Amino acid sequence: MIIVEEYFTVKEVSEKLKLNTMTIYKWIKQGKIRAIKLGDTWRISESELNRILNENKNV
């Protein structure tokens, strides 16, 4: 069974988290968000976005 995961752009993640895109880039640089770079675009996996959302629910 193949599981395909969706990947989001920094802009899409910033909209979902209601944060500035620069904050997302800063978090990627600091290692707070795991992301991959495809060409010149950073992508964040759906599972990573869910991890971030779940961490913030517990705060």
Backbone as XML, in Angstrom:
<?xml version="1.0"?>
<chain id="A" units="angstrom">
  <residue number="1" name="MET">
    <atom name="N" x="0.843" y="-1.179" z="0.000"/>
    <atom name="CA" x="0.000" y="0.000" z="0.000"/>
    <atom name="C" x="0.891" y="1.246" z="0.000"/>
  </residue>
  <residue number="2" name="ILE">
    <atom name="N" x="0.616" y="2.144" z="-0.891"/>
    <atom name="CA" x="1.386" y="3.379" z="-0.986"/>
    <atom name="C" x="0.584" y="4.514" z="-0.366"/>
  </residue>
  <residue number="3" name="ILE">
    <atom name="N" x="1.226" y="5.224" z="0.546"/>
    <atom name="CA" x="0.593" y="6.383" z="1.175"/>
    <atom name="C" x="1.244" y="7.632" z="0.609"/>
  </residue>
  <residue number="4" name="VAL">
    <atom name="N" x="0.432" y="8.486" z="0.016"/>
    <atom name="CA" x="0.933" y="9.722" z="-0.568"/>
    <atom name="C" x="0.579" y="10.861" z="0.366"/>
  </residue>
  <residue number="5" name="GLU">
    <atom name="N" x="1.594" y="11.619" z="0.730"/>
    <atom name="CA" x="1.387" y="12.721" z="1.660"/>
    <atom name="C" x="1.355" y="14.041" z="0.893"/>
  </residue>
  <residue number="6" name="GLU">
    <atom name="N" x="0.482" y="14.913" z="1.316"/>
    <atom name="CA" x="0.373" y="16.225" z="0.687"/>
    <atom name="C" x="1.434" y="17.159" z="1.278"/>
  </residue>
  <residue number="7" name="TYR">
    <atom name="N" x="1.962" y="18.027" z="0.440"/>
    <atom name="CA" x="2.944" y="19.016" z="0.873"/>
    <atom name="C" x="2.404" y="20.413" z="0.597"/>
  </residue>
  <residue number="8" name="PHE">
    <atom name="N" x="2.659" y="21.330" z="1.538"/>
    <atom name="CA" x="2.153" y="22.693" z="1.440"/>
    <atom name="C" x="3.299" y="23.685" z="1.280"/>
  </residue>
  <residue number="9" name="THR">
    <atom name="N" x="3.012" y="24.795" z="0.617"/>
    <atom name="CA" x="3.989" y="25.874" z="0.506"/>
    <atom name="C" x="4.032" y="26.643" z="1.817"/>
  </residue>
  <residue number="10" name="VAL">
    <atom name="N" x="5.049" y="27.469" z="1.965"/>
    <atom name="CA" x="5.162" y="28.319" z="3.159"/>
    <atom name="C" x="3.946" y="29.236" z="3.257"/>
  </residue>
  <residue number="11" name="LYS">
    <atom name="N" x="3.507" y="29.763" z="2.129"/>
    <atom name="CA" x="2.339" y="30.657" z="2.137"/>
    <atom name="C" x="1.093" y="29.928" z="2.627"/>
  </residue>
  <residue number="12" name="GLU">
    <atom name="N" x="0.876" y="28.707" z="2.148"/>
    <atom name="CA" x="-0.292" y="27.929" z="2.573"/>
    <atom name="C" x="-0.241" y="27.637" z="4.070"/>
  </residue>
  <residue number="13" name="VAL">
    <atom name="N" x="0.936" y="27.283" z="4.576"/>
    <atom name="CA" x="1.087" y="26.993" z="6.003"/>
    <atom name="C" x="0.871" y="28.262" z="6.826"/>
  </residue>
  <residue number="14" name="SER">
    <atom name="N" x="1.406" y="29.377" z="6.358"/>
    <atom name="CA" x="1.230" y="30.637" z="7.104"/>
    <atom name="C" x="-0.238" y="31.018" z="7.175"/>
  </residue>
  <residue number="15" name="GLU">
    <atom name="N" x="-0.992" y="30.767" z="6.109"/>
    <atom name="CA" x="-2.428" y="31.067" z="6.125"/>
    <atom name="C" x="-3.168" y="30.155" z="7.093"/>
  </residue>
  <residue number="16" name="LYS">
    <atom name="N" x="-2.804" y="28.867" z="7.103"/>
    <atom name="CA" x="-3.463" y="27.911" z="7.998"/>
    <atom name="C" x="-3.164" y="28.224" z="9.468"/>
  </residue>
  <residue number="17" name="LEU">
    <atom name="N" x="-1.931" y="28.667" z="9.742"/>
    <atom name="CA" x="-1.535" y="28.967" z="11.120"/>
    <atom name="C" x="-1.813" y="30.418" z="11.511"/>
  </residue>
  <residue number="18" name="LYS">
    <atom name="N" x="-2.240" y="31.214" z="10.526"/>
    <atom name="CA" x="-2.498" y="32.639" z="10.739"/>
    <atom name="C" x="-1.251" y="33.349" z="11.256"/>
  </residue>
  <residue number="19" name="LEU">
    <atom name="N" x="-0.123" y="33.062" z="10.563"/>
    <atom name="CA" x="1.160" y="33.677" z="10.889"/>
    <atom name="C" x="1.754" y="34.294" z="9.631"/>
  </residue>
  <residue number="20" name="ASN">
    <atom name="N" x="2.694" y="35.206" z="9.821"/>
    <atom name="CA" x="3.409" y="35.819" z="8.718"/>
    <atom name="C" x="4.324" y="34.782" z="8.056"/>
  </residue>
  <residue number="21" name="THR">
    <atom name="N" x="4.485" y="34.874" z="6.742"/>
    <atom name="CA" x="5.360" y="33.920" z="6.048"/>
    <atom name="C" x="6.788" y="33.984" z="6.576"/>
  </residue>
  <residue number="22" name="MET">
    <atom name="N" x="7.248" y="35.167" z="6.969"/>
    <atom name="CA" x="8.611" y="35.305" z="7.489"/>
    <atom name="C" x="8.788" y="34.504" z="8.779"/>
  </residue>
  <residue number="23" name="THR">
    <atom name="N" x="7.737" y="34.385" z="9.563"/>
    <atom name="CA" x="7.790" y="33.576" z="10.788"/>
    <atom name="C" x="8.012" y="32.109" z="10.424"/>
  </residue>
  <residue number="24" name="ILE">
    <atom name="N" x="7.317" y="31.636" z="9.400"/>
    <atom name="CA" x="7.469" y="30.246" z="8.972"/>
    <atom name="C" x="8.890" y="30.006" z="8.476"/>
  </residue>
  <residue number="25" name="TYR">
    <atom name="N" x="9.420" y="30.929" z="7.649"/>
    <atom name="CA" x="10.806" y="30.791" z="7.168"/>
    <atom name="C" x="11.784" y="30.773" z="8.342"/>
  </residue>
  <residue number="26" name="LYS">
    <atom name="N" x="11.548" y="31.615" z="9.342"/>
    <atom name="CA" x="12.420" y="31.673" z="10.521"/>
    <atom name="C" x="12.364" y="30.346" z="11.277"/>
  </residue>
  <residue number="27" name="TRP">
    <atom name="N" x="11.173" y="29.797" z="11.442"/>
    <atom name="CA" x="11.019" y="28.518" z="12.138"/>
    <atom name="C" x="11.718" y="27.398" z="11.386"/>
  </residue>
  <residue number="28" name="ILE">
    <atom name="N" x="11.658" y="27.427" z="10.039"/>
    <atom name="CA" x="12.360" y="26.417" z="9.241"/>
    <atom name="C" x="13.862" y="26.528" z="9.499"/>
  </residue>
  <residue number="29" name="LYS">
    <atom name="N" x="14.378" y="27.748" z="9.451"/>
    <atom name="CA" x="15.811" y="27.982" z="9.672"/>
    <atom name="C" x="16.238" y="27.528" z="11.068"/>
  </residue>
  <residue number="30" name="GLN">
    <atom name="N" x="15.373" y="27.754" z="12.075"/>
    <atom name="CA" x="15.679" y="27.377" z="13.458"/>
    <atom name="C" x="15.455" y="25.890" z="13.730"/>
  </residue>
  <residue number="31" name="GLY">
    <atom name="N" x="14.845" y="25.190" z="12.792"/>
    <atom name="CA" x="14.578" y="23.775" z="12.982"/>
    <atom name="C" x="13.293" y="23.474" z="13.728"/>
  </residue>
  <residue number="32" name="LYS">
    <atom name="N" x="12.463" y="24.473" z="13.956"/>
    <atom name="CA" x="11.187" y="24.258" z="14.649"/>
    <atom name="C" x="10.174" y="23.572" z="13.739"/>
  </residue>
  <residue number="33" name="ILE">
    <atom name="N" x="10.333" y="23.764" z="12.433"/>
    <atom name="CA" x="9.485" y="23.112" z="11.439"/>
    <atom name="C" x="10.397" y="22.342" z="10.490"/>
  </residue>
  <residue number="34" name="ARG">
    <atom name="N" x="10.072" y="21.060" z="10.280"/>
    <atom name="CA" x="10.811" y="20.271" z="9.300"/>
    <atom name="C" x="10.231" y="20.559" z="7.918"/>
  </residue>
  <residue number="35" name="ALA">
    <atom name="N" x="11.099" y="20.879" z="6.975"/>
    <atom name="CA" x="10.664" y="21.203" z="5.623"/>
    <atom name="C" x="11.699" y="20.705" z="4.631"/>
  </residue>
  <residue number="36" name="ILE">
    <atom name="N" x="11.262" y="20.546" z="3.399"/>
    <atom name="CA" x="12.192" y="20.179" z="2.336"/>
    <atom name="C" x="12.172" y="21.286" z="1.291"/>
  </residue>
  <residue number="37" name="LYS">
    <atom name="N" x="13.287" y="21.424" z="0.610"/>
    <atom name="CA" x="13.386" y="22.445" z="-0.422"/>
    <atom name="C" x="13.371" y="21.768" z="-1.784"/>
  </residue>
  <residue number="38" name="LEU">
    <atom name="N" x="12.394" y="22.120" z="-2.591"/>
    <atom name="CA" x="12.269" y="21.613" z="-3.955"/>
    <atom name="C" x="12.534" y="22.779" z="-4.889"/>
  </residue>
  <residue number="39" name="GLY">
    <atom name="N" x="13.690" y="22.759" z="-5.541"/>
    <atom name="CA" x="14.076" y="23.920" z="-6.357"/>
    <atom name="C" x="14.329" y="25.094" z="-5.437"/>
  </residue>
  <residue number="40" name="ASP">
    <atom name="N" x="13.577" y="26.148" z="-5.618"/>
    <atom name="CA" x="13.725" y="27.322" z="-4.741"/>
    <atom name="C" x="12.531" y="27.498" z="-3.804"/>
  </residue>
  <residue number="41" name="THR">
    <atom name="N" x="11.704" y="26.452" z="-3.673"/>
    <atom name="CA" x="10.492" y="26.531" z="-2.861"/>
    <atom name="C" x="10.553" y="25.560" z="-1.691"/>
  </residue>
  <residue number="42" name="TRP">
    <atom name="N" x="10.298" y="26.055" z="-0.498"/>
    <atom name="CA" x="10.207" y="25.200" z="0.677"/>
    <atom name="C" x="8.826" y="24.559" z="0.723"/>
  </residue>
  <residue number="43" name="ARG">
    <atom name="N" x="8.767" y="23.294" z="1.134"/>
    <atom name="CA" x="7.509" y="22.563" z="1.284"/>
    <atom name="C" x="7.456" y="21.917" z="2.657"/>
  </residue>
  <residue number="44" name="ILE">
    <atom name="N" x="6.262" y="21.969" z="3.251"/>
    <atom name="CA" x="6.036" y="21.386" z="4.576"/>
    <atom name="C" x="5.004" y="20.276" z="4.417"/>
  </residue>
  <residue number="45" name="SER">
    <atom name="N" x="5.311" y="19.111" z="4.961"/>
    <atom name="CA" x="4.402" y="17.968" z="4.817"/>
    <atom name="C" x="3.155" y="18.147" z="5.671"/>
  </residue>
  <residue number="46" name="GLU">
    <atom name="N" x="2.118" y="17.428" z="5.263"/>
    <atom name="CA" x="0.855" y="17.457" z="5.994"/>
    <atom name="C" x="1.048" y="16.943" z="7.417"/>
  </residue>
  <residue number="47" name="SER">
    <atom name="N" x="1.860" y="15.905" z="7.581"/>
    <atom name="CA" x="2.094" y="15.357" z="8.924"/>
    <atom name="C" x="2.835" y="16.364" z="9.805"/>
  </residue>
  <residue number="48" name="GLU">
    <atom name="N" x="3.754" y="17.133" z="9.221"/>
    <atom name="CA" x="4.471" y="18.147" z="9.987"/>
    <atom name="C" x="3.520" y="19.275" z="10.388"/>
  </residue>
  <residue number="49" name="LEU">
    <atom name="N" x="2.649" y="19.677" z="9.480"/>
    <atom name="CA" x="1.653" y="20.713" z="9.801"/>
    <atom name="C" x="0.749" y="20.231" z="10.929"/>
  </residue>
  <residue number="50" name="ASN">
    <atom name="N" x="0.312" y="18.973" z="10.858"/>
    <atom name="CA" x="-0.530" y="18.410" z="11.925"/>
    <atom name="C" x="0.204" y="18.373" z="13.253"/>
  </residue>
  <residue number="51" name="ARG">
    <atom name="N" x="1.505" y="18.069" z="13.217"/>
    <atom name="CA" x="2.296" y="18.058" z="14.451"/>
    <atom name="C" x="2.315" y="19.459" z="15.082"/>
  </residue>
  <residue number="52" name="ILE">
    <atom name="N" x="2.523" y="20.460" z="14.268"/>
    <atom name="CA" x="2.553" y="21.833" z="14.762"/>
    <atom name="C" x="1.202" y="22.234" z="15.343"/>
  </residue>
  <residue number="53" name="LEU">
    <atom name="N" x="0.130" y="21.895" z="14.624"/>
    <atom name="CA" x="-1.215" y="22.229" z="15.105"/>
    <atom name="C" x="-1.525" y="21.524" z="16.424"/>
  </residue>
  <residue number="54" name="ASN">
    <atom name="N" x="-1.126" y="20.245" z="16.554"/>
    <atom name="CA" x="-1.373" y="19.500" z="17.785"/>
    <atom name="C" x="-0.545" y="20.022" z="18.953"/>
  </residue>
  <residue number="55" name="GLU">
    <atom name="N" x="0.691" y="20.447" z="18.678"/>
    <atom name="CA" x="1.527" y="21.033" z="19.744"/>
    <atom name="C" x="0.883" y="22.292" z="20.300"/>
  </residue>
  <residue number="56" name="ASN">
    <atom name="N" x="0.329" y="23.121" z="19.417"/>
    <atom name="CA" x="-0.273" y="24.372" z="19.851"/>
    <atom name="C" x="-1.608" y="24.175" z="20.548"/>
  </residue>
  <residue number="57" name="LYS">
    <atom name="N" x="-2.282" y="23.059" z="20.302"/>
    <atom name="CA" x="-3.531" y="22.752" z="21.000"/>
    <atom name="C" x="-3.253" y="22.466" z="22.476"/>
  </residue>
  <residue number="58" name="ASN">
    <atom name="N" x="-2.095" y="21.874" z="22.741"/>
    <atom name="CA" x="-1.746" y="21.466" z="24.103"/>
    <atom name="C" x="-1.183" y="22.596" z="24.942"/>
  </residue>
  <residue number="59" name="VAL">
    <atom name="N" x="-1.002" y="23.764" z="24.351"/>
    <atom name="CA" x="-0.412" y="24.889" z="25.090"/>
    <atom name="C" x="-1.484" y="25.634" z="25.830"/>
  </residue>
</chain>
